[in-house]
N, CA, C and O atoms as a GROMACS GRO file, in nm:
protein
  464
    1MET      N    1 -12.563   9.201  10.329
    1MET     CA    2 -12.671   9.109  10.304
    1MET      C    3 -12.613   8.988  10.232
    1MET      O    4 -12.531   9.001  10.141
    2GLU      N    5 -12.659   8.870  10.273
    2GLU     CA    6 -12.611   8.747  10.212
    2GLU      C    7 -12.731   8.671  10.158
    2GLU      O    8 -12.831   8.655  10.228
    3VAL      N    9 -12.721   8.624  10.037
    3VAL     CA   10 -12.831   8.549   9.975
    3VAL      C   11 -12.782   8.408   9.947
    3VAL      O   12 -12.684   8.387   9.876
    4MET      N   13 -12.853   8.310  10.006
    4MET     CA   14 -12.816   8.171   9.986
    4MET      C   15 -12.945   8.089   9.982
    4MET      O   16 -13.026   8.099  10.074
    5ASP      N   17 -12.965   8.012   9.880
    5ASP     CA   18 -13.086   7.930   9.864
    5ASP      C   19 -13.213   8.014   9.873
    5ASP      O   20 -13.310   7.973   9.938
    6ASN      N   21 -13.214   8.127   9.810
    6ASN     CA   22 -13.331   8.216   9.808
    6ASN      C   23 -13.370   8.265   9.948
    6ASN      O   24 -13.485   8.303   9.969
    7THR      N   25 -13.278   8.264  10.042
    7THR     CA   26 -13.305   8.311  10.177
    7THR      C   27 -13.230   8.441  10.198
    7THR      O   28 -13.112   8.451  10.165
    8GLN      N   29 -13.298   8.540  10.253
    8GLN     CA   30 -13.235   8.669  10.275
    8GLN      C   31 -13.250   8.710  10.420
    8GLN      O   32 -13.354   8.689  10.482
    9CYS      N   33 -13.145   8.767  10.473
    9CYS     CA   34 -13.146   8.815  10.611
    9CYS      C   35 -13.064   8.943  10.615
    9CYS      O   36 -12.955   8.949  10.558
   10LYS      N   37 -13.116   9.044  10.682
   10LYS     CA   38 -13.046   9.172  10.694
   10LYS      C   39 -13.004   9.191  10.839
   10LYS      O   40 -13.081   9.163  10.930
   11PHE      N   41 -12.883   9.240  10.860
   11PHE     CA   42 -12.833   9.268  10.994
   11PHE      C   43 -12.819   9.418  11.012
   11PHE      O   44 -12.759   9.486  10.928
   12ASN      N   45 -12.874   9.468  11.120
   12ASN     CA   46 -12.859   9.609  11.154
   12ASN      C   47 -12.733   9.619  11.239
   12ASN      O   48 -12.732   9.573  11.354
   13LEU      N   49 -12.628   9.678  11.187
   13LEU     CA   50 -12.500   9.683  11.257
   13LEU      C   51 -12.501   9.774  11.379
   13LEU      O   52 -12.415   9.760  11.466
   14ASN      N   53 -12.595   9.866  11.388
   14ASN     CA   54 -12.600   9.955  11.504
   14ASN      C   55 -12.659   9.885  11.626
   14ASN      O   56 -12.616   9.912  11.739
   15SER      N   57 -12.755   9.798  11.607
   15SER     CA   58 -12.819   9.733  11.721
   15SER      C   59 -12.794   9.582  11.724
   15SER      O   60 -12.835   9.515  11.818
   16PHE      N   61 -12.727   9.529  11.624
   16PHE     CA   62 -12.700   9.385  11.612
   16PHE      C   63 -12.828   9.302  11.607
   16PHE      O   64 -12.827   9.184  11.644
   17LYS      N   65 -12.936   9.362  11.561
   17LYS     CA   66 -13.059   9.287  11.544
   17LYS      C   67 -13.065   9.237  11.401
   17LYS      O   68 -13.014   9.302  11.309
   18MET      N   69 -13.127   9.122  11.383
   18MET     CA   70 -13.141   9.071  11.248
   18MET      C   71 -13.288   9.076  11.209
   18MET      O   72 -13.376   9.056  11.292
   19VAL      N   73 -13.312   9.104  11.084
   19VAL     CA   74 -13.447   9.114  11.031
   19VAL      C   75 -13.456   9.018  10.914
   19VAL      O   76 -13.380   9.029  10.818
   20PHE      N   77 -13.549   8.925  10.922
   20PHE     CA   78 -13.566   8.830  10.812
   20PHE      C   79 -13.660   8.887  10.708
   20PHE      O   80 -13.752   8.963  10.739
   21VAL      N   81 -13.635   8.851  10.588
   21VAL     CA   82 -13.719   8.894  10.477
   21VAL      C   83 -13.848   8.813  10.480
   21VAL      O   84 -13.845   8.694  10.512
   22VAL      N   85 -13.959   8.876  10.447
   22VAL     CA   86 -14.090   8.813  10.450
   22VAL      C   87 -14.092   8.688  10.361
   22VAL      O   88 -14.022   8.681  10.260
   23ASN      N   89 -14.173   8.590  10.401
   23ASN     CA   90 -14.190   8.463  10.329
   23ASN      C   91 -14.062   8.379  10.331
   23ASN      O   92 -14.035   8.304  10.237
   24SER      N   93 -13.985   8.391  10.436
   24SER     CA   94 -13.866   8.310  10.453
   24SER      C   95 -13.888   8.221  10.575
   24SER      O   96 -13.946   8.265  10.674
   25GLU      N   97 -13.842   8.096  10.568
   25GLU     CA   98 -13.863   8.003  10.679
   25GLU      C   99 -13.731   7.962  10.745
   25GLU      O  100 -13.722   7.853  10.802
   26SER      N  101 -13.631   8.046  10.740
   26SER     CA  102 -13.502   8.014  10.796
   26SER      C  103 -13.485   8.080  10.932
   26SER      O  104 -13.542   8.186  10.958
   27TYR      N  105 -13.408   8.017  11.019
   27TYR     CA  106 -13.382   8.068  11.153
   27TYR      C  107 -13.233   8.062  11.182
   27TYR      O  108 -13.163   7.974  11.133
   28LEU      N  109 -13.186   8.154  11.261
   28LEU     CA  110 -13.048   8.153  11.308
   28LEU      C  111 -13.051   8.139  11.460
   28LEU      O  112 -13.128   8.206  11.528
   29TYR      N  113 -12.967   8.052  11.512
   29TYR     CA  114 -12.958   8.031  11.656
   29TYR      C  115 -12.814   8.052  11.701
   29TYR      O  116 -12.720   8.032  11.623
   30LYS      N  117 -12.797   8.092  11.825
   30LYS     CA  118 -12.663   8.099  11.881
   30LYS      C  119 -12.609   7.958  11.894
   30LYS      O  120 -12.684   7.861  11.905
   31ARG      N  121 -12.478   7.947  11.893
   31ARG     CA  122 -12.414   7.817  11.906
   31ARG      C  123 -12.455   7.752  12.038
   31ARG      O  124 -12.451   7.816  12.143
   32SER      N  125 -12.492   7.628  12.033
   32SER     CA  126 -12.535   7.543  12.145
   32SER      C  127 -12.664   7.589  12.214
   32SER      O  128 -12.694   7.543  12.324
   33ALA      N  129 -12.740   7.679  12.152
   33ALA     CA  130 -12.866   7.725  12.211
   33ALA      C  131 -12.969   7.612  12.214
   33ALA      O  132 -13.041   7.597  12.313
   34LEU      N  133 -12.975   7.533  12.110
   34LEU     CA  134 -13.071   7.424  12.106
   34LEU      C  135 -13.035   7.314  12.206
   34LEU      O  136 -13.124   7.254  12.267
   35LYS      N  137 -12.907   7.290  12.223
   35LYS     CA  138 -12.862   7.190  12.320
   35LYS      C  139 -12.899   7.232  12.462
   35LYS      O  140 -12.947   7.150  12.540
   36ARG      N  141 -12.877   7.358  12.494
   36ARG     CA  142 -12.914   7.410  12.626
   36ARG      C  143 -13.065   7.405  12.647
   36ARG      O  144 -13.112   7.374  12.756
   37ALA      N  145 -13.139   7.436  12.542
   37ALA     CA  146 -13.285   7.434  12.551
   37ALA      C  147 -13.335   7.292  12.581
   37ALA      O  148 -13.425   7.275  12.662
   38LYS      N  149 -13.276   7.193  12.516
   38LYS     CA  150 -13.316   7.054  12.543
   38LYS      C  151 -13.284   7.015  12.686
   38LYS      O  152 -13.361   6.943  12.750
   39GLN      N  153 -13.172   7.060  12.738
   39GLN     CA  154 -13.130   7.023  12.872
   39GLN      C  155 -13.221   7.081  12.979
   39GLN      O  156 -13.245   7.015  13.081
   40CYS      N  157 -13.271   7.202  12.960
   40CYS     CA  158 -13.350   7.265  13.066
   40CYS      C  159 -13.501   7.263  13.039
   40CYS      O  160 -13.577   7.317  13.118
   41HIS      N  161 -13.544   7.202  12.929
   41HIS     CA  162 -13.686   7.201  12.894
   41HIS      C  163 -13.771   7.133  13.001
   41HIS      O  164 -13.877   7.185  13.038
   42LYS      N  165 -13.727   7.018  13.051
   42LYS     CA  166 -13.804   6.944  13.152
   42LYS      C  167 -13.820   7.027  13.279
   42LYS      O  168 -13.930   7.035  13.335
   43LYS      N  169 -13.712   7.088  13.324
   43LYS     CA  170 -13.716   7.166  13.448
   43LYS      C  171 -13.811   7.285  13.434
   43LYS      O  172 -13.890   7.312  13.524
   44ILE      N  173 -13.803   7.355  13.323
   44ILE     CA  174 -13.888   7.472  13.301
   44ILE      C  175 -14.034   7.430  13.288
   44ILE      O  176 -14.122   7.493  13.347
   45SER      N  177 -14.061   7.324  13.212
   45SER     CA  178 -14.198   7.276  13.194
   45SER      C  179 -14.260   7.234  13.327
   45SER      O  180 -14.375   7.265  13.355
   46THR      N  181 -14.183   7.163  13.408
   46THR     CA  182 -14.232   7.119  13.538
   46THR      C  183 -14.261   7.238  13.629
   46THR      O  184 -14.363   7.241  13.698
   47LYS      N  185 -14.172   7.335  13.628
   47LYS     CA  186 -14.191   7.454  13.712
   47LYS      C  187 -14.316   7.531  13.669
   47LYS      O  188 -14.396   7.572  13.754
   48LEU      N  189 -14.334   7.552  13.539
   48LEU     CA  190 -14.451   7.625  13.491
   48LEU      C  191 -14.580   7.549  13.519
   48LEU      O  192 -14.682   7.610  13.552
   49ASN      N  193 -14.577   7.416  13.507
   49ASN     CA  194 -14.695   7.336  13.538
   49ASN      C  195 -14.731   7.345  13.686
   49ASN      O  196 -14.848   7.355  13.722
   50THR      N  197 -14.630   7.341  13.772
   50THR     CA  198 -14.654   7.353  13.916
   50THR      C  199 -14.714   7.489  13.949
   50THR      O  200 -14.807   7.499  14.028
   51LYS      N  201 -14.661   7.593  13.888
   51LYS     CA  202 -14.711   7.728  13.911
   51LYS      C  203 -14.856   7.742  13.863
   51LYS      O  204 -14.940   7.799  13.934
   52PHE      N  205 -14.887   7.690  13.744
   52PHE     CA  206 -15.023   7.697  13.692
   52PHE      C  207 -15.118   7.614  13.778
   52PHE      O  208 -15.229   7.658  13.808
   53SER      N  209 -15.077   7.495  13.817
   53SER     CA  210 -15.162   7.408  13.900
   53SER      C  211 -15.194   7.474  14.033
   53SER      O  212 -15.307   7.465  14.082
   54SER      N  213 -15.096   7.540  14.091
   54SER     CA  214 -15.117   7.611  14.217
   54SER      C  215 -15.218   7.724  14.200
   54SER      O  216 -15.309   7.739  14.280
   55TRP      N  217 -15.200   7.803  14.093
   55TRP     CA  218 -15.294   7.911  14.066
   55TRP      C  219 -15.434   7.856  14.042
   55TRP      O  220 -15.531   7.909  14.095
   56HIS      N  221 -15.446   7.749  13.963
   56HIS     CA  222 -15.577   7.691  13.931
   56HIS      C  223 -15.645   7.636  14.056
   56HIS      O  224 -15.766   7.652  14.072
   57ARG      N  225 -15.570   7.572  14.142
   57ARG     CA  226 -15.626   7.517  14.266
   57ARG      C  227 -15.681   7.630  14.353
   57ARG      O  228 -15.791   7.619  14.407
   58LYS      N  229 -15.605   7.740  14.367
   58LYS     CA  230 -15.651   7.853  14.447
   58LYS      C  231 -15.775   7.917  14.386
   58LYS      O  232 -15.869   7.950  14.457
   59TRP      N  233 -15.775   7.933  14.253
   59TRP     CA  234 -15.889   7.993  14.184
   59TRP      C  235 -16.013   7.907  14.200
   59TRP      O  236 -16.121   7.958  14.228
   60SER      N  237 -15.999   7.776  14.181
   60SER     CA  238 -16.115   7.688  14.190
   60SER      C  239 -16.167   7.677  14.333
   60SER      O  240 -16.287   7.657  14.353
   61ASP      N  241 -16.081   7.690  14.432
   61ASP     CA  242 -16.127   7.690  14.571
   61ASP      C  243 -16.219   7.809  14.599
   61ASP      O  244 -16.313   7.798  14.677
   62VAL      N  245 -16.191   7.921  14.535
   62VAL     CA  246 -16.271   8.042  14.555
   62VAL      C  247 -16.396   8.044  14.467
   62VAL      O  248 -16.502   8.083  14.514
   63HIS      N  249 -16.385   8.001  14.341
   63HIS     CA  250 -16.492   8.021  14.244
   63HIS      C  251 -16.576   7.897  14.212
   63HIS      O  252 -16.681   7.911  14.149
   64VAL      N  253 -16.535   7.778  14.253
   64VAL     CA  254 -16.606   7.656  14.217
   64VAL      C  255 -16.642   7.581  14.345
   64VAL      O  256 -16.555   7.550  14.426
   65ASP      N  257 -16.772   7.550  14.361
   65ASP     CA  258 -16.810   7.472  14.479
   65ASP      C  259 -16.808   7.322  14.445
   65ASP      O  260 -16.792   7.286  14.329
   66THR      N  261 -16.824   7.238  14.545
   66THR     CA  262 -16.811   7.093  14.525
   66THR      C  263 -16.919   7.037  14.433
   66THR      O  264 -16.894   6.943  14.359
   67GLU      N  265 -17.039   7.095  14.437
   67GLU     CA  266 -17.146   7.049  14.349
   67GLU      C  267 -17.112   7.075  14.203
   67GLU      O  268 -17.133   6.989  14.118
   68GLN      N  269 -17.059   7.193  14.173
   68GLN     CA  270 -17.019   7.225  14.036
   68GLN      C  271 -16.906   7.133  13.990
   68GLN      O  272 -16.905   7.089  13.875
   69GLN      N  273 -16.813   7.105  14.079
   69GLN     CA  274 -16.701   7.018  14.045
   69GLN      C  275 -16.750   6.876  14.016
   69GLN      O  276 -16.706   6.815  13.918
   70SER      N  277 -16.839   6.824  14.098
   70SER     CA  278 -16.889   6.689  14.075
   70SER      C  279 -16.974   6.682  13.949
   70SER      O  280 -16.970   6.583  13.876
   71THR      N  281 -17.054   6.788  13.922
   71THR     CA  282 -17.134   6.792  13.799
   71THR      C  283 -17.044   6.790  13.676
   71THR      O  284 -17.073   6.721  13.578
   72THR      N  285 -16.936   6.866  13.680
   72THR     CA  286 -16.842   6.869  13.568
   72THR      C  287 -16.775   6.733  13.548
   72THR      O  288 -16.759   6.688  13.435
   73THR      N  289 -16.736   6.669  13.657
   73THR     CA  290 -16.674   6.536  13.648
   73THR      C  291 -16.771   6.436  13.588
   73THR      O  292 -16.733   6.356  13.502
   74GLU      N  293 -16.895   6.440  13.632
   74GLU     CA  294 -16.997   6.350  13.578
   74GLU      C  295 -17.017   6.375  13.428
   74GLU      O  296 -17.030   6.280  13.350
   75TRP      N  297 -17.019   6.502  13.388
   75TRP     CA  298 -17.036   6.537  13.247
   75TRP      C  299 -16.919   6.486  13.164
   75TRP      O  300 -16.938   6.432  13.055
   76MET      N  301 -16.795   6.503  13.216
   76MET     CA  302 -16.677   6.456  13.144
   76MET      C  303 -16.680   6.304  13.127
   76MET      O  304 -16.630   6.252  13.027
   77MET      N  305 -16.737   6.233  13.223
   77MET     CA  306 -16.746   6.088  13.216
   77MET      C  307 -16.869   6.041  13.138
   77MET      O  308 -16.893   5.921  13.128
   78GLY      N  309 -16.946   6.135  13.084
   78GLY     CA  310 -17.059   6.099  12.998
   78GLY      C  311 -17.185   6.061  13.073
   78GLY      O  312 -17.275   6.000  13.016
   79ARG      N  313 -17.192   6.098  13.201
   79ARG     CA  314 -17.310   6.065  13.281
   79ARG      C  315 -17.382   6.194  13.314
   79ARG      O  316 -17.346   6.264  13.409
   80GLY      N  317 -17.484   6.225  13.237
   80GLY     CA  318 -17.559   6.348  13.262
   80GLY      C  319 -17.687   6.348  13.181
   80GLY      O  320 -17.706   6.264  13.092
   81GLU      N  321 -17.773   6.441  13.212
   81GLU     CA  322 -17.899   6.451  13.140
   81GLU      C  323 -17.877   6.505  12.999
   81GLU      O  324 -17.794   6.594  12.978
   82GLY      N  325 -17.952   6.450  12.904
   82GLY     CA  326 -17.948   6.501  12.768
   82GLY      C  327 -17.827   6.458  12.686
   82GLY      O  328 -17.806   6.510  12.577
   83LEU      N  329 -17.747   6.365  12.737
   83LEU     CA  330 -17.630   6.318  12.663
   83LEU      C  331 -17.662   6.190  12.588
   83LEU      O  332 -17.744   6.111  12.635
   84ILE      N  333 -17.600   6.170  12.474
   84ILE     CA  334 -17.617   6.047  12.399
   84ILE      C  335 -17.554   5.934  12.479
   84ILE      O  336 -17.450   5.951  12.542
   85ALA      N  337 -17.618   5.816  12.476
   85ALA     CA  338 -17.568   5.701  12.552
   85ALA      C  339 -17.425   5.669  12.510
   85ALA      O  340 -17.396   5.653  12.391
   86ASN      N  341 -17.336   5.660  12.606
   86ASN     CA  342 -17.196   5.633  12.577
   86ASN      C  343 -17.126   5.569  12.696
   86ASN      O  344 -17.176   5.570  12.808
   87THR      N  345 -17.011   5.514  12.668
   87THR     CA  346 -16.923   5.463  12.773
   87THR      C  347 -16.794   5.543  12.764
   87THR      O  348 -16.728   5.542  12.661
   88THR      N  349 -16.759   5.612  12.871
   88THR     CA  350 -16.640   5.696  12.871
   88THR      C  351 -16.536   5.635  12.964
   88THR      O  352 -16.565   5.601  13.079
   89ARG      N  353 -16.415   5.621  12.912
   89ARG     CA  354 -16.305   5.568  12.992
   89ARG      C  355 -16.201   5.677  13.012
   89ARG      O  356 -16.171   5.755  12.922
   90GLN      N  357 -16.146   5.680  13.132
   90GLN     CA  358 -16.043   5.780  13.165
   90GLN      C  359 -15.909   5.708  13.175
   90GLN      O  360 -15.897   5.606  13.244
   91LYS      N  361 -15.809   5.762  13.107
   91LYS     CA  362 -15.675   5.702  13.107
   91LYS      C  363 -15.576   5.807  13.155
   91LYS      O  364 -15.578   5.920  13.108
   92CYS      N  365 -15.490   5.769  13.248
   92CYS     CA  366 -15.390   5.864  13.296
   92CYS      C  367 -15.257   5.793  13.326
   92CYS      O  368 -15.198   5.813  13.432
   93ASP      N  369 -15.212   5.711  13.232
   93ASP     CA  370 -15.087   5.637  13.253
   93ASP      C  371 -14.978   5.682  13.155
   93ASP      O  372 -14.903   5.600  13.102
   94ASN      N  373 -14.971   5.812  13.132
   94ASN     CA  374 -14.870   5.863  13.040
   94ASN      C  375 -14.731   5.864  13.104
   94ASN      O  376 -14.718   5.862  13.226
   95ASP      N  377 -14.629   5.866  13.021
   95ASP     CA  378 -14.489   5.865  13.064
   95ASP      C  379 -14.449   6.005  13.110
   95ASP      O  380 -14.455   6.100  13.032
   96VAL      N  381 -14.408   6.018  13.235
   96VAL     CA  382 -14.371   6.150  13.288
   96VAL      C  383 -14.228   6.189  13.252
   96VAL      O  384 -14.183   6.297  13.289
   97GLU      N  385 -14.158   6.103  13.181
   97GLU     CA  386 -14.023   6.136  13.134
   97GLU      C  387 -14.026   6.202  12.996
   97GLU      O  388 -13.922   6.242  12.944
   98ARG      N  389 -14.145   6.212  12.938
   98ARG     CA  390 -14.161   6.276  12.808
   98ARG      C  391 -14.252   6.397  12.824
   98ARG      O  392 -14.330   6.403  12.919
   99PRO      N  393 -14.242   6.495  12.734
   99PRO     CA  394 -14.329   6.612  12.745
   99PRO      C  395 -14.475   6.570  12.746
   99PRO      O  396 -14.513   6.481  12.671
  100PRO      N  397 -14.557   6.631  12.827
  100PRO     CA  398 -14.542   6.752  12.907
  100PRO      C  399 -14.491   6.728  13.049
  100PRO      O  400 -14.504   6.817  13.133
  101TYR      N  401 -14.434   6.612  13.078
  101TYR     CA  402 -14.365   6.582  13.204
  101TYR      C  403 -14.456   6.582  13.327
  101TYR      O  404 -14.408   6.603  13.438
  102HIS      N  405 -14.583   6.558  13.309
  102HIS     CA  406 -14.674   6.541  13.423
  102HIS      C  407 -14.791   6.454  13.380
  102HIS      O  408 -14.818   6.438  13.261
  103VAL      N  409 -14.860   6.398  13.476
  103VAL     CA  410 -14.973   6.311  13.449
  103VAL      C  411 -15.093   6.396  13.408
  103VAL      O  412 -15.123   6.497  13.471
  104PHE      N  413 -15.160   6.354  13.302
  104PHE     CA  414 -15.282   6.421  13.260
  104PHE      C  415 -15.384   6.316  13.219
  104PHE      O  416 -15.348   6.201  13.191
  105ASN      N  417 -15.510   6.354  13.216
  105ASN     CA  418 -15.618   6.262  13.185
  105ASN      C  419 -15.649   6.263  13.036
  105ASN      O  420 -15.651   6.369  12.972
  106GLN      N  421 -15.672   6.145  12.983
  106GLN     CA  422 -15.720   6.130  12.847
  106GLN      C  423 -15.854   6.059  12.855
  106GLN      O  424 -15.870   5.966  12.935
  107TYR      N  425 -15.948   6.101  12.775
  107TYR     CA  426 -16.081   6.042  12.778
  107TYR      C  427 -16.109   5.973  12.646
  107TYR      O  428 -16.079   6.026  12.539
  108ARG      N  429 -16.167   5.854  12.654
  108ARG     CA  430 -16.205   5.776  12.535
  108ARG      C  431 -16.355   5.752  12.543
  108ARG      O  432 -16.404   5.696  12.641
  109VAL      N  433 -16.427   5.793  12.440
  109VAL     CA  434 -16.573   5.779  12.438
  109VAL      C  435 -16.611   5.673  12.336
  109VAL      O  436 -16.571   5.679  12.220
  110ASP      N  437 -16.688   5.575  12.381
  110ASP     CA  438 -16.746   5.474  12.293
  110ASP      C  439 -16.896   5.494  12.293
  110ASP      O  440 -16.961   5.485  12.398
  111TRP      N  441 -16.952   5.521  12.176
  111TRP     CA  442 -17.095   5.545  12.165
  111TRP      C  443 -17.171   5.415  12.172
  111TRP      O  444 -17.133   5.317  12.108
  112VAL      N  445 -17.278   5.413  12.251
  112VAL     CA  446 -17.362   5.295  12.266
  112VAL      C  447 -17.478   5.307  12.169
  112VAL      O  448 -17.553   5.405  12.172
  113GLU      N  449 -17.493   5.207  12.083
  113GLU     CA  450 -17.602   5.208  11.985
  113GLU      C  451 -17.732   5.166  12.053
  113GLU      O  452 -17.735   5.068  12.128
  114LYS      N  453 -17.838   5.241  12.026
  114LYS     CA  454 -17.968   5.207  12.080
  114LYS      C  455 -18.030   5.095  11.997
  114LYS      O  456 -18.026   5.099  11.874
  115ALA      N  457 -18.087   4.996  12.064
  115ALA     CA  458 -18.156   4.888  11.994
  115ALA      C  459 -18.292   4.937  11.949
  115ALA      O  460 -18.368   4.991  12.030
  116SER      N  461 -18.326   4.918  11.820
  116SER     CA  462 -18.455   4.966  11.769
  116SER      C  463 -18.559   4.861  11.779
  116SER      O  464 -18.674   4.884  11.740
   0.00000   0.00000   0.00000
């Protein structure tokens, strides 16, 4: 056991597993593990997003009809019954070279004040 800066870590020599002491915020990484993670992060994120999008498209084709989809879109844009008067803008011009590496929608709501 080695103690440095109030950090303790125990190594089990039989299984080569390490166990950190509770209330410790230190981590140990293999050499160049973080560098490799940075290099492949975009590829993995893109692959997982493609896989999820494919699953979601198949699921929505089976479980969501066009009327439900249009109602949801109208609600997201702030056009529906029982909603406070607002102007909703949709923005989707994010940089695909930065995480999460795909285009996504951002919504901005501006509340419209009623004249009394």
